[in-house]
Each structure stands twice: as C-alpha cells, then as structure tokens.
Coordinates of C-alpha atoms in Angstrom, one line a residue:
X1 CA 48.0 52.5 -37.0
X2 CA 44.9 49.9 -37.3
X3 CA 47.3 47.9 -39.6
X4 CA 50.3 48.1 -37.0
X5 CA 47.3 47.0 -34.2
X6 CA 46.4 44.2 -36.3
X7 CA 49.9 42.9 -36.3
X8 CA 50.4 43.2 -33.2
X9 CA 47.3 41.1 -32.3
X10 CA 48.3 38.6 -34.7
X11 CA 51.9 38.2 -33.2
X12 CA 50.2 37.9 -29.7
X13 CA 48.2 35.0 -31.0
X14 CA 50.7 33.2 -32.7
X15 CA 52.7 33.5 -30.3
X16 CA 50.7 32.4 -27.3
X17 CA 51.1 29.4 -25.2
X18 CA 47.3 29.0 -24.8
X19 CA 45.8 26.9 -27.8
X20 CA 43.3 29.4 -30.3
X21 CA 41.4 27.7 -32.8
X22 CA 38.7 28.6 -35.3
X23 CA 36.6 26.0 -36.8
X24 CA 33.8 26.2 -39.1
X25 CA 29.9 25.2 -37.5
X26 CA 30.7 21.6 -38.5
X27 CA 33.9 21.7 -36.1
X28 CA 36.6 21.8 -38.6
X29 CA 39.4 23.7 -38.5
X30 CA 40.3 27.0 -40.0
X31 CA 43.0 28.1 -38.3
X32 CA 45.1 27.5 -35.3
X33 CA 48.2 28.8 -33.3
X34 CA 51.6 27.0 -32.7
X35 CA 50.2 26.1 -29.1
X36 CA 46.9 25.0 -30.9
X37 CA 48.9 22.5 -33.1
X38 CA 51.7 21.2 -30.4
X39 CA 48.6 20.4 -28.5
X40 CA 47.4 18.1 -31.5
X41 CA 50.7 17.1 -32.0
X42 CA 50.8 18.7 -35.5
X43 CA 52.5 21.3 -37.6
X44 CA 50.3 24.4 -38.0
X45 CA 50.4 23.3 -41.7
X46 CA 48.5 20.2 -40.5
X47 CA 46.0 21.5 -38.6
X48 CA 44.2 23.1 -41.4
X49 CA 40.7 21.7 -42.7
X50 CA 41.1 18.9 -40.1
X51 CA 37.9 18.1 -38.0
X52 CA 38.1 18.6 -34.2
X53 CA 38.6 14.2 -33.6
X54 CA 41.3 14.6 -35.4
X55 CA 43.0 17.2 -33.9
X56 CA 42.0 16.3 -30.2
X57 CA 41.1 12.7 -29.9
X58 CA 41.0 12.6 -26.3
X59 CA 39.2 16.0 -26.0
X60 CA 37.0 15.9 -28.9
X61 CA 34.2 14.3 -27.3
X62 CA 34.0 16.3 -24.8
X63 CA 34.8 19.9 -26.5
X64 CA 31.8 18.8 -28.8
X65 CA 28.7 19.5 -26.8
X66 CA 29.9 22.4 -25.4
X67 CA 30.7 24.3 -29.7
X68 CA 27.6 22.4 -30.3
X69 CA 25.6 24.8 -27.6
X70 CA 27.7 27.9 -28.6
X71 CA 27.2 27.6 -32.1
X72 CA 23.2 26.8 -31.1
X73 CA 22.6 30.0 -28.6
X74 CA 25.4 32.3 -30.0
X75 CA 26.6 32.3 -26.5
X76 CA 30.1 32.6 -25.2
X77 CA 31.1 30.1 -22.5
X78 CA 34.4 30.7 -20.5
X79 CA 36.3 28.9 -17.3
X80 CA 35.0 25.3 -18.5
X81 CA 37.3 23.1 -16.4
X82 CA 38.3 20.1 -17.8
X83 CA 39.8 17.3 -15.8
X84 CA 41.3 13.9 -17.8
X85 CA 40.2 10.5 -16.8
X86 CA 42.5 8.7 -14.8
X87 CA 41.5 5.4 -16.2
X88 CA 42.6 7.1 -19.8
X89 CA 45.8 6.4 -21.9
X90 CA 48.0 9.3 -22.2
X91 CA 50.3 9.8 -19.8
X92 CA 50.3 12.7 -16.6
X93 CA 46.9 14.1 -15.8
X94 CA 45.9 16.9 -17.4
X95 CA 43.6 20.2 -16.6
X96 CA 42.4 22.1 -19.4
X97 CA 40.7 25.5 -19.1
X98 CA 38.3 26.0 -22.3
X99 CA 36.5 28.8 -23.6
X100 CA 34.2 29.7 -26.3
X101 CA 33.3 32.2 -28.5
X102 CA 30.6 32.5 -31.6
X103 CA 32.5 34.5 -34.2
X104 CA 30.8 36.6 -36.9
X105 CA 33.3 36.6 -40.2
X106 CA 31.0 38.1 -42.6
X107 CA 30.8 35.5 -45.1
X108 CA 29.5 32.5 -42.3
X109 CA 29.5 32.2 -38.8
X110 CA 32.6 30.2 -36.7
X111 CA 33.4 29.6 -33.6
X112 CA 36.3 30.6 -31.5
X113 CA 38.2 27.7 -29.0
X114 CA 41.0 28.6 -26.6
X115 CA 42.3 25.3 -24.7
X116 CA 44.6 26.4 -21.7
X117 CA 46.4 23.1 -20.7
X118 CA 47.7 22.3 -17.5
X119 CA 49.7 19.8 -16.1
X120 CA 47.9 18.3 -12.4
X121 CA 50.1 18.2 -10.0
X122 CA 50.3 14.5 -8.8
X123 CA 49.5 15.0 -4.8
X124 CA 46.2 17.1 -6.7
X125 CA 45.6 14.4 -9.0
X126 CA 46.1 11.8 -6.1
X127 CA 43.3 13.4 -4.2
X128 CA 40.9 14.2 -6.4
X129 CA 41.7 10.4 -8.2
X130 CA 40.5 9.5 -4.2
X131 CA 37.2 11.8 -4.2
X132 CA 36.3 10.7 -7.6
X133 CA 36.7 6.5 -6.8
X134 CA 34.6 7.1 -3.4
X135 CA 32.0 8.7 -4.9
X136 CA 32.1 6.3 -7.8
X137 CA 31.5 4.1 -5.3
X138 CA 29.0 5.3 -3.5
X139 CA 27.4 6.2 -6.8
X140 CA 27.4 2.4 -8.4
X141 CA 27.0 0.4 -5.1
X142 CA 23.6 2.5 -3.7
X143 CA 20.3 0.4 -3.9
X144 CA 18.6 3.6 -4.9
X145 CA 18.2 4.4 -8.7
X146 CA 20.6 7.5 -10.1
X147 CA 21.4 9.5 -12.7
X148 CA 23.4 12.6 -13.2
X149 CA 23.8 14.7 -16.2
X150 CA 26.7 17.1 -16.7
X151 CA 25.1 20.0 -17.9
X152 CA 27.6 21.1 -19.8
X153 CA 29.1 18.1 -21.2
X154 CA 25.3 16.7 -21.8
X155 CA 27.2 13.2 -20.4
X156 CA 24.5 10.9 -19.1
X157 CA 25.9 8.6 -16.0
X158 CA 23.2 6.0 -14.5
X159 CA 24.2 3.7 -11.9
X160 CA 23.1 -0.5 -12.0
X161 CA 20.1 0.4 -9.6
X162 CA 18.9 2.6 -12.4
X163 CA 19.5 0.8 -15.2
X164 CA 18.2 -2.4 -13.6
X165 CA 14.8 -0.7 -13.1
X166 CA 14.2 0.9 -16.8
X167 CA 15.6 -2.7 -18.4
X168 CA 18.6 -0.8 -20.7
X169 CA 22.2 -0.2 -20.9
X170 CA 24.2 2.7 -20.7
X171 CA 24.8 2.6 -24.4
X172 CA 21.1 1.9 -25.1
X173 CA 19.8 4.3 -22.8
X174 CA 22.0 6.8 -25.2
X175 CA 19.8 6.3 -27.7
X176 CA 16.4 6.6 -26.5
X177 CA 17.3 9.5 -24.0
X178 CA 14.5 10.0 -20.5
X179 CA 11.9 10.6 -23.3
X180 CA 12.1 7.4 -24.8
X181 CA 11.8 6.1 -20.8
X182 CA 8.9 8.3 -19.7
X183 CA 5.1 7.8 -20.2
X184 CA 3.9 9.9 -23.0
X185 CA 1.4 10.7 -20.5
X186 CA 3.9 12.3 -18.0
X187 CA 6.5 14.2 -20.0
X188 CA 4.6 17.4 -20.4
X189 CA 4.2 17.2 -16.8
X190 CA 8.1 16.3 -16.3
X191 CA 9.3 18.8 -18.7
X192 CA 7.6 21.6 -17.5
X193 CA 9.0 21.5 -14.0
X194 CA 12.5 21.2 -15.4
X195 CA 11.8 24.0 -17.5
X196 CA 11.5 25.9 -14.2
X197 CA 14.4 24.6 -12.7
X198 CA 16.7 25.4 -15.3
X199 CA 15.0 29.1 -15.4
X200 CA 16.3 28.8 -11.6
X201 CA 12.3 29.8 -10.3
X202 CA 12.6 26.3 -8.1
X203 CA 15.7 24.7 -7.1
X204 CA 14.5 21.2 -7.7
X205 CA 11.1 19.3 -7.8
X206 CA 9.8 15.9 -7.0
X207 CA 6.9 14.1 -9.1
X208 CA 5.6 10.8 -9.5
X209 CA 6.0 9.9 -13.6
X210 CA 5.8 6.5 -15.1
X211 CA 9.0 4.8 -16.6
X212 CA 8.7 2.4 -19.6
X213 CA 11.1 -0.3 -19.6
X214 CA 13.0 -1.8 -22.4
X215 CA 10.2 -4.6 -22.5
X216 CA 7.7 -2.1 -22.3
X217 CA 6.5 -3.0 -18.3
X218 CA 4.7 0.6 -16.9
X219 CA 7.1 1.2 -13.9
X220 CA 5.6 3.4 -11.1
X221 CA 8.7 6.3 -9.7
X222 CA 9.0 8.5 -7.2
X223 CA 11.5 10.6 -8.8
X224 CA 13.3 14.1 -7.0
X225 CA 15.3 15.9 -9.0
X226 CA 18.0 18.9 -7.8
X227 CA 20.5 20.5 -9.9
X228 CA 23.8 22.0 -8.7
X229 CA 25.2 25.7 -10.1
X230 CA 28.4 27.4 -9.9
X231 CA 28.3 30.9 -8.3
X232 CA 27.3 32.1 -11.2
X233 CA 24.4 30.5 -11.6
X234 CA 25.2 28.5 -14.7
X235 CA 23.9 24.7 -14.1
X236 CA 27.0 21.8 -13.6
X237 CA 25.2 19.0 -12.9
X238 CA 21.8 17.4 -12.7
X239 CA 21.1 14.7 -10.0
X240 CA 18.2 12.0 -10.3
X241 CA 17.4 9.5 -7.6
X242 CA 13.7 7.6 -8.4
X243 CA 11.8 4.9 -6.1
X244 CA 10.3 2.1 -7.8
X245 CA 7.3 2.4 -6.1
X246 CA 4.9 0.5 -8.2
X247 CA 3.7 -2.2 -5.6
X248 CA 2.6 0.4 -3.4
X249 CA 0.5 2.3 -6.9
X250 CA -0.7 -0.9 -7.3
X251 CA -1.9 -1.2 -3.8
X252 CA -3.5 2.1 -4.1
X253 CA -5.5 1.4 -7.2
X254 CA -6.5 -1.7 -5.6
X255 CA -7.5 0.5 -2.5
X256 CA -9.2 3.1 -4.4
X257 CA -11.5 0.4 -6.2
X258 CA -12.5 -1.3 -3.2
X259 CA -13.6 1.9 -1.8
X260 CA -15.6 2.9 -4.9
X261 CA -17.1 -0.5 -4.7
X262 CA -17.9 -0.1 -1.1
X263 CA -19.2 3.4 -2.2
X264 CA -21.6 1.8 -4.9
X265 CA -22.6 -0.8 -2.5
X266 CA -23.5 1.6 -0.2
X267 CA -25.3 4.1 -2.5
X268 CA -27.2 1.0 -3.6
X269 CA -28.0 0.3 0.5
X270 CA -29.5 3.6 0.9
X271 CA -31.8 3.6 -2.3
X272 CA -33.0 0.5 -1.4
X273 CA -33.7 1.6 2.0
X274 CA -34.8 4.6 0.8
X275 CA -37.4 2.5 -2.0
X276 CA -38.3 -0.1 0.7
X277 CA -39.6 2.8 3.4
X278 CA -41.6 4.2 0.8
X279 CA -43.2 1.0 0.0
X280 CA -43.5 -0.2 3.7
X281 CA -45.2 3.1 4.2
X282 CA -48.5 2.8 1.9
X283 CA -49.5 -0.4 3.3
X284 CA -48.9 0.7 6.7
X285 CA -50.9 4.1 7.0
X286 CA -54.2 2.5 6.4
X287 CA -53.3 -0.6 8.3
X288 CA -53.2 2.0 11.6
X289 CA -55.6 3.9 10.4
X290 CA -57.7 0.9 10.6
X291 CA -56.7 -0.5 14.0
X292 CA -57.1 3.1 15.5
X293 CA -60.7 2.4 14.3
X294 CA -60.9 -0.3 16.2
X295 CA -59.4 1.1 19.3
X296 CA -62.7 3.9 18.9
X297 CA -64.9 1.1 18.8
X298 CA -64.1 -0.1 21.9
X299 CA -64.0 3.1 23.5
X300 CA -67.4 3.5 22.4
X301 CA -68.6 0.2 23.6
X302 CA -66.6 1.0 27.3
X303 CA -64.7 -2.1 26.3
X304 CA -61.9 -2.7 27.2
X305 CA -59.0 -3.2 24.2
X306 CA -58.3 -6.8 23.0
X307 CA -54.5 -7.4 23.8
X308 CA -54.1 -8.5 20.7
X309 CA -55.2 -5.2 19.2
X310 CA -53.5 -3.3 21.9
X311 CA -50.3 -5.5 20.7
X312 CA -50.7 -5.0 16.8
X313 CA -51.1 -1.5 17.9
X314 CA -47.7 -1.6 19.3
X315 CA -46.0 -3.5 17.0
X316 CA -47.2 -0.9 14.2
X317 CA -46.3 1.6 15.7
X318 CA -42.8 0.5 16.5
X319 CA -42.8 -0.4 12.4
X320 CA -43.9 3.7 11.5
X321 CA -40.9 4.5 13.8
X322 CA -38.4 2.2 11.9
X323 CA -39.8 3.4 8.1
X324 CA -39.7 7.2 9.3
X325 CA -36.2 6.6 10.6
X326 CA -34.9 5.1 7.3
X327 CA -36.8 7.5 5.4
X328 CA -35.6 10.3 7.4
X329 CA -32.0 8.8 6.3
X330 CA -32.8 9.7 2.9
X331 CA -33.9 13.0 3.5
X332 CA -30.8 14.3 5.6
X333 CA -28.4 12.2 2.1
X334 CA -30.6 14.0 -0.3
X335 CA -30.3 17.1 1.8
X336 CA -34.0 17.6 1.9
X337 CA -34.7 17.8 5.8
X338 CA -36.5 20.6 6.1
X339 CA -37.4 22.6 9.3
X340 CA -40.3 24.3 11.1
X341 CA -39.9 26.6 13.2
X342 CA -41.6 28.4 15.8
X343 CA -41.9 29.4 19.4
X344 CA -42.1 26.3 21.7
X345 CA -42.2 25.7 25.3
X346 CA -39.6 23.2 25.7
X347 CA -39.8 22.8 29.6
X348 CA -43.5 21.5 28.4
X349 CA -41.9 19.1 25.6
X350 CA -39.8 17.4 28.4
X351 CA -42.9 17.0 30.6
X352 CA -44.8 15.6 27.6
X353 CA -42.1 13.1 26.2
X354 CA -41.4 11.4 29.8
X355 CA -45.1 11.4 30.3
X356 CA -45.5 9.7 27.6
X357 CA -42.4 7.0 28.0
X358 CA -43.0 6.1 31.3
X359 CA -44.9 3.5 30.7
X360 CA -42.3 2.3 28.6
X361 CA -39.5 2.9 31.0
X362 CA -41.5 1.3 33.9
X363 CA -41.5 -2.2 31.9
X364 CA -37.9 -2.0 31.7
X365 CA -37.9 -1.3 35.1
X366 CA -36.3 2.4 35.0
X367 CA -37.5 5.4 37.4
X368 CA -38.0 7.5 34.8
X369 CA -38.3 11.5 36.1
X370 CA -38.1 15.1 34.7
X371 CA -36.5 17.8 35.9
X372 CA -37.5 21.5 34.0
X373 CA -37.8 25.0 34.6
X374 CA -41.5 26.7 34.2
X375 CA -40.9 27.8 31.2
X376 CA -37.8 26.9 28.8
X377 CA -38.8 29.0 25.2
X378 CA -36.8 28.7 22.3
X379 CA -37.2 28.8 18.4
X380 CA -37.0 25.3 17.2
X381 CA -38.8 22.5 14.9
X382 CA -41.0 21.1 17.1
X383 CA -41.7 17.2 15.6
X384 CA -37.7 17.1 15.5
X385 CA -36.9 18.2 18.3
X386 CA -39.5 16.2 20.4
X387 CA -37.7 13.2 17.7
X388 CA -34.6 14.0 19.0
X389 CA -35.8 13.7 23.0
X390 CA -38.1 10.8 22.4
X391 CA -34.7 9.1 20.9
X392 CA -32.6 10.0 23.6
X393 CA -34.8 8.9 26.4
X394 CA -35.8 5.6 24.4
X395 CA -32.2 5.1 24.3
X396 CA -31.5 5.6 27.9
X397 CA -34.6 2.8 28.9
X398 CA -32.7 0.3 26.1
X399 CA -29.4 1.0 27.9
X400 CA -30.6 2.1 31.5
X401 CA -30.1 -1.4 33.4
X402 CA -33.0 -1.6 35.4
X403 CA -31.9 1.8 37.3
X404 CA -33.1 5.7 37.2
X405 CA -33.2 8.1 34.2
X406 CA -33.2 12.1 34.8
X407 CA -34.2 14.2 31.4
X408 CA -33.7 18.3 32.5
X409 CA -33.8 21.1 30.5
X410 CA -32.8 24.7 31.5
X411 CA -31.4 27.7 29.9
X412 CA -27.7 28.1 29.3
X413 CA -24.7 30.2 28.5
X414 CA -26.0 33.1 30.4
X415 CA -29.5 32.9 28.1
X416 CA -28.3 32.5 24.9
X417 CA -28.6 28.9 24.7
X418 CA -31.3 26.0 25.9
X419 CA -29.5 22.8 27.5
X420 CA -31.4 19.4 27.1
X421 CA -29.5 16.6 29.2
X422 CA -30.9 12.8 29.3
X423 CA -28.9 11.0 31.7
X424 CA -28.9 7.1 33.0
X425 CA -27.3 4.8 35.0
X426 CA -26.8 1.9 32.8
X427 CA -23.8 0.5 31.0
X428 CA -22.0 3.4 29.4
X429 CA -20.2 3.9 26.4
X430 CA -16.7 3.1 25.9
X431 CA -14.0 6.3 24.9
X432 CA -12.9 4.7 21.8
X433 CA -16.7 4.3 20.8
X434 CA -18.0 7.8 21.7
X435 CA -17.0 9.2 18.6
X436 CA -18.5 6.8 16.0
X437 CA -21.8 6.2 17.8
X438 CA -23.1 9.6 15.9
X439 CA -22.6 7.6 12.4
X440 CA -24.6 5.9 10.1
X441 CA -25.6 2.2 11.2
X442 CA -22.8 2.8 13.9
X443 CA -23.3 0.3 17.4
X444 CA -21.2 0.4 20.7
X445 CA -23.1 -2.4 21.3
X446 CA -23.6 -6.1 19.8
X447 CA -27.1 -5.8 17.6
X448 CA -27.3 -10.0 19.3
X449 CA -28.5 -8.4 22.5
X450 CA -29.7 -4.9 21.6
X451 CA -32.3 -4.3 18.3
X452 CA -32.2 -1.3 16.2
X453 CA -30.9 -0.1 13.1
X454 CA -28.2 2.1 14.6
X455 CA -29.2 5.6 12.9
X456 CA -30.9 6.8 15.9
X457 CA -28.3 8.9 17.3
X458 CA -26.8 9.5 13.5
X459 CA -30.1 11.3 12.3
X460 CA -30.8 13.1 16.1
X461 CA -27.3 14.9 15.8
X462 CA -28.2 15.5 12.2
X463 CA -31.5 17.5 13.3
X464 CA -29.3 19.4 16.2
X465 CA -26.7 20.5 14.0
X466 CA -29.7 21.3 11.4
X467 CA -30.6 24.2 14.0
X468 CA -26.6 25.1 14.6
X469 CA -27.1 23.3 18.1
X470 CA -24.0 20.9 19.4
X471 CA -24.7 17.3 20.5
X472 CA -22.2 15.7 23.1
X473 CA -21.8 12.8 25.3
X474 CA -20.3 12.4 28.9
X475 CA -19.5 8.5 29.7
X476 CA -17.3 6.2 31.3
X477 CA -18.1 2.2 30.3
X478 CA -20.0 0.5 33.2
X479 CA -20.8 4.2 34.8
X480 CA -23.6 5.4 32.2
X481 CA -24.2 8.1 29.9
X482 CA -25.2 11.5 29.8
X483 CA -26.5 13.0 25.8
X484 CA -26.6 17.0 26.2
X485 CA -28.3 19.0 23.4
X486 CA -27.4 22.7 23.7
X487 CA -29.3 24.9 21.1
X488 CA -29.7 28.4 20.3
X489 CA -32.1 30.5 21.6
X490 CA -32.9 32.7 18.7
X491 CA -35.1 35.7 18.7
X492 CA -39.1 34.8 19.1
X493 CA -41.4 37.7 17.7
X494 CA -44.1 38.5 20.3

C-alpha cells in the first residue's frame, strides 16, 4: 500500500498544472514537474542541475530573497503574490501565487517551490497599472524624503527627495544599505526600535538619527517609520519618510551654547557679587562702628550731630543694606538661608518698621500710617521678616508719588494664617510685568529714574516662601500697588 500511495502522489505531481520545483540551498534545480518546465520554457530533461536565473529569468530575482529567507529560518512561506511589471518584456501580465517549503532529504537540506501562474485579466491589469502609475507618482514627485522596503522581496525603492539628501544612487545606495547611511553613533538606537517593530510590540516609531552622505556631510533627520502587515501579521512593506532638519539642529546647538554661555556669565556675576560683598563688608563694619562713635560723642557733649556725620551715617548705612542684599543673594543660590524662629508679636513689627520709616517717607512726601490689631502672634524669623516689611514699605515710598501708604497686618483664613498688606498710591505695575518683578535683577521700571539693584522683591519672596508663606501683588499701572504676605501661623509653645 505505501508503495501504491507513493505512486499515486508522484502521478499527482507530475501531473499538476501548478509548477513544483526542488532546488538545492544554492538554488539549483533537482527536480521539476511538466508545469515547472513549460513555465521555463524547457523539457523536464532540461530543467535538471539548472540554477533558478536560468530557469526563470523574469522571476528569478525576485523568487531569490524569498528561498534565501526559507532556507535561512527553515520557515515555510505560502500565498506570496506576485504581480509582473508592466514596464517588463514578455507579453500579457501575469500573477503568480508562490510558496515555500524547507525540505529535509536526509542526505542535505532543499527547498521546495510551487509557482501557480495566472493570467491578469486586462480590465484588472488596467486598474491596478492605474493605482500603481499614481502612486508612482505621488511617490517620486513628493518634496518629502521616502523609502519603502518590500519585506518580503527585501527590494529597496527611494524616491529623488531621498536620494538627493543622502548624496547616492539607487544602485549605490544597494551597496552600502541604511547602515552604510546612518551614524555609527545612532544605529544601535535605530535598530533597536525596529527590532520592536518587527516583533509587532510598537507599530512604528519616530527618532531623530544622523545620515551620512555620499561626501561624508553629517545630515540631521527626523525620520518616522510605520510598517504595513497582512491579516496575518506577516510584514509587506516598510515605509520611511525623514525631514532634513539640520538647520534647525544647528540652530539649537547654537541656542544651547549661547545659553550655557549666558549661564557661565552669570555664575561668574554671582561669585563676583558674592566676593565683592564680602570684601565691601570688612572695611565697612569698622568704618560704622567708628562713626557710631562719633555720633556718642556728641551725645555726650549735648551736641548736636555734624550733617556731614549725620550724612556719612546715611550713606553707610544705605551701603550695609546693598552688601547684605547681594550677600543675601548668595546665601538663598548656595541654599544656605537659614532661619530663626520664634514667637513674635507682629502687630508690634508693623508699628516699629513705619515708626521707623517715617522719616523717610515724610521726605518723599508720603503719609505714611499703620493699621494692626493688638496683638498679631505668629512663629516666624524675626530679622527676615522685619527685611521683608522694611523692603516692601521702602518700596512703596520709592514708588508712592508723593501720596499715602497703609501697612496692616491682621490674622487670616479663619486663624490659621497672618496677612501683611503694604499698599500705595503711586504708579503701579503693569500686568505683563507683575510676574517677573519677583526675579533676580528684574525692574518694571527704568534703573535711569529709579536706583536699586532689583533683588529686593526677588530675595523678600525668597524669605516668604522660606517659611511656606505666599507673596502676591494686586495692581493696575497708574492706580498703585498692593504686596500681601500671608504666612502660617504655626503652633507657639507657651
């Protein structure tokens, strides 16, 4: 019986109109049916020991890659549609329906071919002849750089835009493949997201690689890549678009070393600052030390106070403000403003600080008043906190034009918070500027009419935040300002 089913079987191949070959790893021929050979054009005789070219000329090349992968993996393939060129020789348009097969004779392995060849029917042909031409045309005449690889096939197809870019020719490309075109730097990258697209864990990805050109220019791409499956899952084709986007890298790096040159030149700023208060500072401590002597003297005497003393008095004083301000910038960049605190009556603060700046505010010509309740007790660093007033205040009499200034503080948020307000008349802040007024060396102002080093506000909201307190500002331009400080009232041990 096994013999009579081997006949049988052997009959059914021979006599079979679909073409079933077997060829030997290097693609020559074994054996082939009757169909095999009339599709070749041959006698069965003939066929043997011939390679696949010269069987199938106008399949060969394309039947190649796809034996090349069975006889690689040991994988079957099956329902490979093959369509012929229209722009080939060779008569009616054909179909051919390929399969695959890695065969195991025993002595070494071959690999089984079965062509089923099919006229196209010319209205079919017609039509997809159509589809193929517009998309050929869409395909060559787009500004945007392509290339598609039929997965099965392994056939490369780049349109001008692509080509143009990377400096080769179809035929050149060939040889040194996307490797050959890719940064050494970026293929690992490349490859490893491909690797997960064809394991079908993404469907595409997009990454920004380097091309080298034929002349060996670096080429900056934006490149996307997708890949198209048949139901089955199996990969058809592989779709490339890139963007040449090197001006724009270009314009990046040159961005991103201006801003670490900016960054340098302002790291430098700050230490300098930071080594110039420092230095300002020894001289001046025993410079006021000695004009406060002074100032005893004439107390002593009942004298009254030389105004040139009283001035040098001032003038120091203002210059102790500017070195602990820039010093103080140094501190909160190094992260080294330290706090503390303890119980403080900040109802009295107010009283004190507008006590103590009316004077000031009364030159400018500014009412200057206070508004508290009797007793305002909250947990806080008292020297920044009374920094943090003194500023605001000092502020209000730069900017108060000549009219009154109210400073309140009460208790907020049903206890839980204290609310410090400084609020004048003068000429306001602008909405675009009440944002960046709380930065470094920030102005809303012109530093031609107005002194200052603009860090005041900058190291004030600083200190508030340092006690998880909130610093805002309520102004219209022309209509004044209004600074509130709200901070947490946390518990005081008795």
């Amino acid at each position: 019986m096994p013999d009579e089913v081997t006949r049988f079987a052997t009959q059914l191949v021979e006599t079979s109109s679909v073409a079933q070959l077997v060829l030997t790893s290097e693609l020559v021929c074994l054996y082939a049916n009757a169909a095999a050979a009339s599709l070749g054009g041959l006698s069965q005789e003939a066929t043997t020991n011939r390679s696949l070219h010269d069987l199938y000329p106008r399949l060969a090349g394309r039947l190649e890659p796809l034996l090349r992968m069975t006889s690689d993996s040991g994988s079957a393939f099956s329902s490979i549609d093959l369509v012929s060129d229209p722009s080939e020789p060779g008569g009616q348009a054909r179909r051919w329906i390929v399969s695959t097969a890695h065969l195991e004779t025993g002595t070494e392995p071959c690999l089984g071919l079965t062509i089923l060849d099919l006229p196209l029917p010319s209205e079919v042909h017609a039509a997809s002849q159509e589809r193929d031409e517009l998309f050929r045309e869409i395909f060559e005449r787009t500004p945007t750089p392509m290339m598609v690889l039929e997965w099965r096939g392994q056939a490369f197809r780049m349109n001008p835009a692509f080509l143009s870019m990377v400096g080769y020719t179809e035929e050149e490309f060939s040889k040194v493949g996307v490797q050959g075109i890719t940064h050494p730097d970026d293929f690992a990258a490349d490859l490893e997201r491909f690797g997960r697209m064809m394991k079908g864990e993404i469907d595409g990805y997009e990454i920004v690689k380097r091309f080298v050109r034929k002349d060996g220019v670096i080429v900056w791409g934006h490149l996307s890549i997708s890949i198209a499956r048949k139901a089955s899952g199996e990969p058809t084709l592989i779709i490339s678009s890139a963007n040449d986007i090197t001006a724009r890298k270009q314009a990046e790096d040159e961005r991103d070393r201006l801003i670490k040159q900016l960054e340098e030149a302002v790291r430098l700023r700050e230490v300098f600052l930071s080594v110039a208060a420092h230095e300002l500072k020894t001289p001046l401590t025993p410079l006021q030390l000695d004009l406060q002597l002074f100032q005893r003297k004439h107390e002593k005497a009942n004298e009254p106070m030389p105004a040139e003393l009283a001035r040098a008095m001032r003038q120091t004083a203002r210059l102790a403000t500017l070195v602990e301000t820039l010093l103080d910038i140094s501190r909160l960049r190094a992260g080294h403003l330290v706090l503390a605190c303890e119980a403080v009556d900040l109802a009295q603060m107010v009283r004190d600080v507008v006590d103590r700046l009316v004077p000031e505010a009364a030159a400018a010509g500014c009412a200057l008043s206070a508004h508290a309740d009797t007793e305002v007790v909250a947990k806080v660093d008292p020297i920044r906190i009374e920094q943090v007033l003194s500023n605001l205040v000092a502020n209000a009499i730069k900017f108060g034009a000549q009219k009154p200034i109210d400073v309140s503080v009460g208790v907020a948020g049903e206890g839980a918070k204290v609310r410090l307000s400084v609020r004048d008349q003068g000429i306001g802040i602008a909405q675009d500027d009440q944002a960046r007024i709380f930065g470094r060396f920030e102005r809303a102002v012109s530093d031609m009419h107005y002194g200052g080093l603009g860090l005041g506000l900058y190291i004030a909201k600083e200190i508030v935040e340092a006690h998880h307190g909130e610093m805002t500002i309520q102004s219209e331009f022309g209509k004044g300002a209004e600074f509130v400080v709200e901070l947490p009232v946390f518990p005081v041990q008795a």
